Short mmCIF file of C-alpha atoms in Angstrom, two decimals:
data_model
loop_
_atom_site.label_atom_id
_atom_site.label_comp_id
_atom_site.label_asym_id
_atom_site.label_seq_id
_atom_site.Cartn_x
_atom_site.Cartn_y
_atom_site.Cartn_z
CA UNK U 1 20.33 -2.93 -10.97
CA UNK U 2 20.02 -5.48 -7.78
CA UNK U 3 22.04 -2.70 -5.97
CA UNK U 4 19.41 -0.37 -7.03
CA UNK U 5 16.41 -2.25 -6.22
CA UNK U 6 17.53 -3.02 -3.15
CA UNK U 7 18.50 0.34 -1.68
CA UNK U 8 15.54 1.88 -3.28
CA UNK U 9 12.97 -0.27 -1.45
CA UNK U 10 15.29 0.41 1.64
CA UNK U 11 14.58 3.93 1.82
CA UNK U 12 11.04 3.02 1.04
CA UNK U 13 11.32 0.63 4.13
CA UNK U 14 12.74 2.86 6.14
CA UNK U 15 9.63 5.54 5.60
CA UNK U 16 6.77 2.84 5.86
CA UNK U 17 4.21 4.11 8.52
CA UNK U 18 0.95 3.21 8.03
CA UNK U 19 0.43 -0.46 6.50
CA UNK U 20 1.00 -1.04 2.91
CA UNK U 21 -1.17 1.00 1.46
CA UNK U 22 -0.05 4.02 2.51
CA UNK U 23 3.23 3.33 0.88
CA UNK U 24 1.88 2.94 -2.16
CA UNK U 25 2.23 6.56 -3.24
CA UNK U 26 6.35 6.61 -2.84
CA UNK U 27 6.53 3.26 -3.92
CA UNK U 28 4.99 4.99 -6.95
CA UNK U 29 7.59 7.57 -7.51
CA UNK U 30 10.36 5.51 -7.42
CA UNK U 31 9.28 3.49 -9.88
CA UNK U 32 8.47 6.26 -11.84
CA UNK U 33 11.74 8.21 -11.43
CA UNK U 34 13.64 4.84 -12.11
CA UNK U 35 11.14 4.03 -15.26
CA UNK U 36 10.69 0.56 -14.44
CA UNK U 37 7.27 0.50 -14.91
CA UNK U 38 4.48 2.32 -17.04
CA UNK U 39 1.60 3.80 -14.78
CA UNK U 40 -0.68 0.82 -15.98
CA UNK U 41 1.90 -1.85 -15.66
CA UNK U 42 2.34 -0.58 -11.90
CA UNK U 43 -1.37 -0.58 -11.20
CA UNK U 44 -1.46 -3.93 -12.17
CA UNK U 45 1.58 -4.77 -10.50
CA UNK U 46 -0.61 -3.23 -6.95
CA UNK U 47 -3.82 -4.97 -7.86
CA UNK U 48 -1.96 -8.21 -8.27
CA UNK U 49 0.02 -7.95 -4.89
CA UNK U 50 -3.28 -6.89 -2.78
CA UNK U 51 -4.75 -10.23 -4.32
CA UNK U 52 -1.66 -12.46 -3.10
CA UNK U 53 -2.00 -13.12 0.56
CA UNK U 54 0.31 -11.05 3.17
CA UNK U 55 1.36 -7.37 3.12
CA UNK U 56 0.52 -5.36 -0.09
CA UNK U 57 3.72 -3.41 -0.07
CA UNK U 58 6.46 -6.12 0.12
CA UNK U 59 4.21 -7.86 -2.28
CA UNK U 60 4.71 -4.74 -4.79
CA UNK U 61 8.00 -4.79 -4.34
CA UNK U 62 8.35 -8.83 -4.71
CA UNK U 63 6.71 -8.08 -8.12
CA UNK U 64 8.77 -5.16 -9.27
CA UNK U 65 11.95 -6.76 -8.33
CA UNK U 66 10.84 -9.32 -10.50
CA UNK U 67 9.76 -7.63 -13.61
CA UNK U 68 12.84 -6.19 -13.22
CA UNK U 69 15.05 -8.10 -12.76
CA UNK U 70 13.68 -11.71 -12.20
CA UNK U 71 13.79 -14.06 -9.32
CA UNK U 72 17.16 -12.19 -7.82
CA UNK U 73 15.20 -8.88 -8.51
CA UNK U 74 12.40 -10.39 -6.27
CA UNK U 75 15.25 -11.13 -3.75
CA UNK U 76 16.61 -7.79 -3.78
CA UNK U 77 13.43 -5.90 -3.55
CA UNK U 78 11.65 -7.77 -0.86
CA UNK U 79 14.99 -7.55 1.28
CA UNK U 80 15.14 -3.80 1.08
CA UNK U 81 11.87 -2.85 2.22
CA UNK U 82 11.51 -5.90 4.49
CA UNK U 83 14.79 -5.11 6.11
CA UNK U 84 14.16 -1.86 7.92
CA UNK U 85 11.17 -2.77 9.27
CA UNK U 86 12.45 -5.76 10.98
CA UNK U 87 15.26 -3.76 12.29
CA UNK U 88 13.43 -0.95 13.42
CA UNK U 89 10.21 -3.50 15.18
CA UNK U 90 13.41 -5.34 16.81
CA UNK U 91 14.76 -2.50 18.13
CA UNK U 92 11.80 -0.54 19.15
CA UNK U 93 10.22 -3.67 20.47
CA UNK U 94 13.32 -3.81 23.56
CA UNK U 95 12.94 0.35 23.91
CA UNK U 96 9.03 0.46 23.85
CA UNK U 97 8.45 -1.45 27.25
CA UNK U 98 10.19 1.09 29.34
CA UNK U 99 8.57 4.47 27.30
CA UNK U 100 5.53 3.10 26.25
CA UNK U 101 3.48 5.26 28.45
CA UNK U 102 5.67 8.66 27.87
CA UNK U 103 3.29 11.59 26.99
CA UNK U 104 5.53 12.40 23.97
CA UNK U 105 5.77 8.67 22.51
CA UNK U 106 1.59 8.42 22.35
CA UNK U 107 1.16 11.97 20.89
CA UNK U 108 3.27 10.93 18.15
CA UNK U 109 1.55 7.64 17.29
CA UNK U 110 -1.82 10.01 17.56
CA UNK U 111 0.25 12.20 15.25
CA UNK U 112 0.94 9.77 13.02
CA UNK U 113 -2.64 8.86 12.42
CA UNK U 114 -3.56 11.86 10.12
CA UNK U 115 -1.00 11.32 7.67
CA UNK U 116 -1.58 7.97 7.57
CA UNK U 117 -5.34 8.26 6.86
CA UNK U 118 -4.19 10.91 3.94
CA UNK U 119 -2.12 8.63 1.87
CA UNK U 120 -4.23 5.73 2.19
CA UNK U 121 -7.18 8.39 0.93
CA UNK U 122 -4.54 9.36 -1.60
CA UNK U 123 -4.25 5.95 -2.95
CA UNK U 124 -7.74 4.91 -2.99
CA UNK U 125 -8.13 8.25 -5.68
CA UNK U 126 -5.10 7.81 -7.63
CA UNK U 127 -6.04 4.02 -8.19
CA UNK U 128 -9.68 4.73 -8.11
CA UNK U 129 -10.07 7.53 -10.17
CA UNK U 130 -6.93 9.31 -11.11
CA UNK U 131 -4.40 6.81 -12.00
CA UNK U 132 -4.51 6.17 -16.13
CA UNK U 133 -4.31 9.88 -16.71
CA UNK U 134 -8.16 10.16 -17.54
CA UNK U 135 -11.21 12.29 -16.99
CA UNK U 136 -12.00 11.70 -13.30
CA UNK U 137 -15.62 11.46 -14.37
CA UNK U 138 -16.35 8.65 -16.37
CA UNK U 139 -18.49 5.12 -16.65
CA UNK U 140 -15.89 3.21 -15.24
CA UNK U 141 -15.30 5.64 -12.41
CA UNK U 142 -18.64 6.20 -11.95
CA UNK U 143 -19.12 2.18 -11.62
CA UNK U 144 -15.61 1.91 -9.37
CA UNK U 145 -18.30 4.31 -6.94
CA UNK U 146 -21.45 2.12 -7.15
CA UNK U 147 -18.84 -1.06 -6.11
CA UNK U 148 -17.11 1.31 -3.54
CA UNK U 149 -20.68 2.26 -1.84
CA UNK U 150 -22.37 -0.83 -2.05
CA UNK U 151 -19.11 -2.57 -0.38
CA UNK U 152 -19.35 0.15 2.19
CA UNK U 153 -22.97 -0.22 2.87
CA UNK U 154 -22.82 -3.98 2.95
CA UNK U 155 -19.81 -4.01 5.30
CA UNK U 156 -20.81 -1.58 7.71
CA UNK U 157 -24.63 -2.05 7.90
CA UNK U 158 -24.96 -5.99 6.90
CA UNK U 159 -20.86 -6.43 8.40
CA UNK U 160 -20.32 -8.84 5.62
CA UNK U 161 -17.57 -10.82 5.58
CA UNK U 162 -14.69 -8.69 3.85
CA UNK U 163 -13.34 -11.97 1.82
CA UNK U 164 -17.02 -12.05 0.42
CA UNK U 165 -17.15 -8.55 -0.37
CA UNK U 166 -14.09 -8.96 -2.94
CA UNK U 167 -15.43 -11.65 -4.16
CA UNK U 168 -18.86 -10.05 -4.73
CA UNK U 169 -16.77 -6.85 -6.28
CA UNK U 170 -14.68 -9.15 -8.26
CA UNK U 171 -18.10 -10.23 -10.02
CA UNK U 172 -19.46 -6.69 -10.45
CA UNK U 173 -16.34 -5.93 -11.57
CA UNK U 174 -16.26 -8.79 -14.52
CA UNK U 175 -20.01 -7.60 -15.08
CA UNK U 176 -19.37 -3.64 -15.26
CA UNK U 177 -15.92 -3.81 -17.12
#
C-alpha cells in the first residue's frame, strides 16, 4: 500500500502544472480508481487541506496517505507528489537561465495557461456544484452562488482582504447550511 501511495502521487507529481488546484481533478481519479475514498470523504479530505496552511495538493495527499495508511501513509504520499516537483524546479531552475527568452519556451508557458484555467474552472464546478452526485440546481447550490458572487464582488470592487473573505464565507456558510 506505501508502494502504492507513493508512486501514485508520483505520477500525480510528475503532471502538476498549474498550482494545486488544478490537480485536484486527477488527484480525484486516483483515488477513485484505487477506492480509497468515497466522493464525500474526498471532498472533505480537499476542504480540509485548502484550510491547513501551504499548498492544497500536497496537503490532499498528506491527508489521503493518512487515512490510508496512517502517519507512514502521510510519509509516502507527500514524498511522491512532492518529489517530482523538486526534481523537475531543480533541474529546470540550472536550464531556464540560458533559454529563458527562447520563442518556443514562452509560447509554451502561454500554452499552458488555458488548460490550467480549465481544470481549476473544472474544480470549482465539481466541488461547487457537481460533486455529491446531485441536481446541479438546488438551495445549497444556489447559496454556494450568492457566497461565490458576493466574495467576488467584495474582492474585486471593495479588494477585501482574501483571509477576511473566508472568514466572512465561513460565517455565511454556518448561517446558510
Amino acid at each position: 500500500m506505501l508502494l502504492q501511495l507513493f508512486l501514485t502521487f508520483l505520477k500525480i507529481g510528475f503532471v502538476s502544472f498549474g498550482g494545486g488546484y488544478a490537480v485536484i481533478p486527477l488527484i480525484q481519479f486516483e483515488v477513485s480508481e484505487y477506492g480509497w475514498l468515497s466522493n464525500d470523504e474526498f471532498q472533505s479530505t480537499v476542504a480540509l487541506a485548502g484550510m491547513a496552511p501551504g499548498p492544497i495538493a500536497t496537503n490532499t495527499a498528506t491527508l489521503i496517505g493518512f487515512k490510508t495508511s496512517g502517519a507512514a501513509g502521510a510519509m509516502a504520499a507527500t514524498a511522491g507528489i512532492v518529489l517530482p516537483s523538486l526534481l523537475i524546479i531543480v533541474t529546470l531552475a540550472t536550464l531556464f537561465f540560458r533559454v529563458r527568452h527562447n520563442s518556443l519556451v514562452r509560447s509554451s508557458f502561454y500554452g499552458l495557461r488555458p488548460i490550467v484555467t480549465g481544470l481549476i474552472v473544472y474544480a470549482a464546478l465539481h466541488f461547487g456544484f457537481l460533486g455529491n452526485g446531485e441536481v446541479a440546481v438546488t438551495w445549497s447550490s444556489i447559496g454556494t452562488l450568492i457566497i461565490c458572487g458576493l466574495s467576488l464582488l467584495l474582492l474585486i470592487r471593495y479588494k477585501l482582504h482574501p483571509l477576511l473573505l473566508i472568514l466572512a464565507a465561513a460565517a455565511a456558510g454556518i448561517v446558510l447550511f
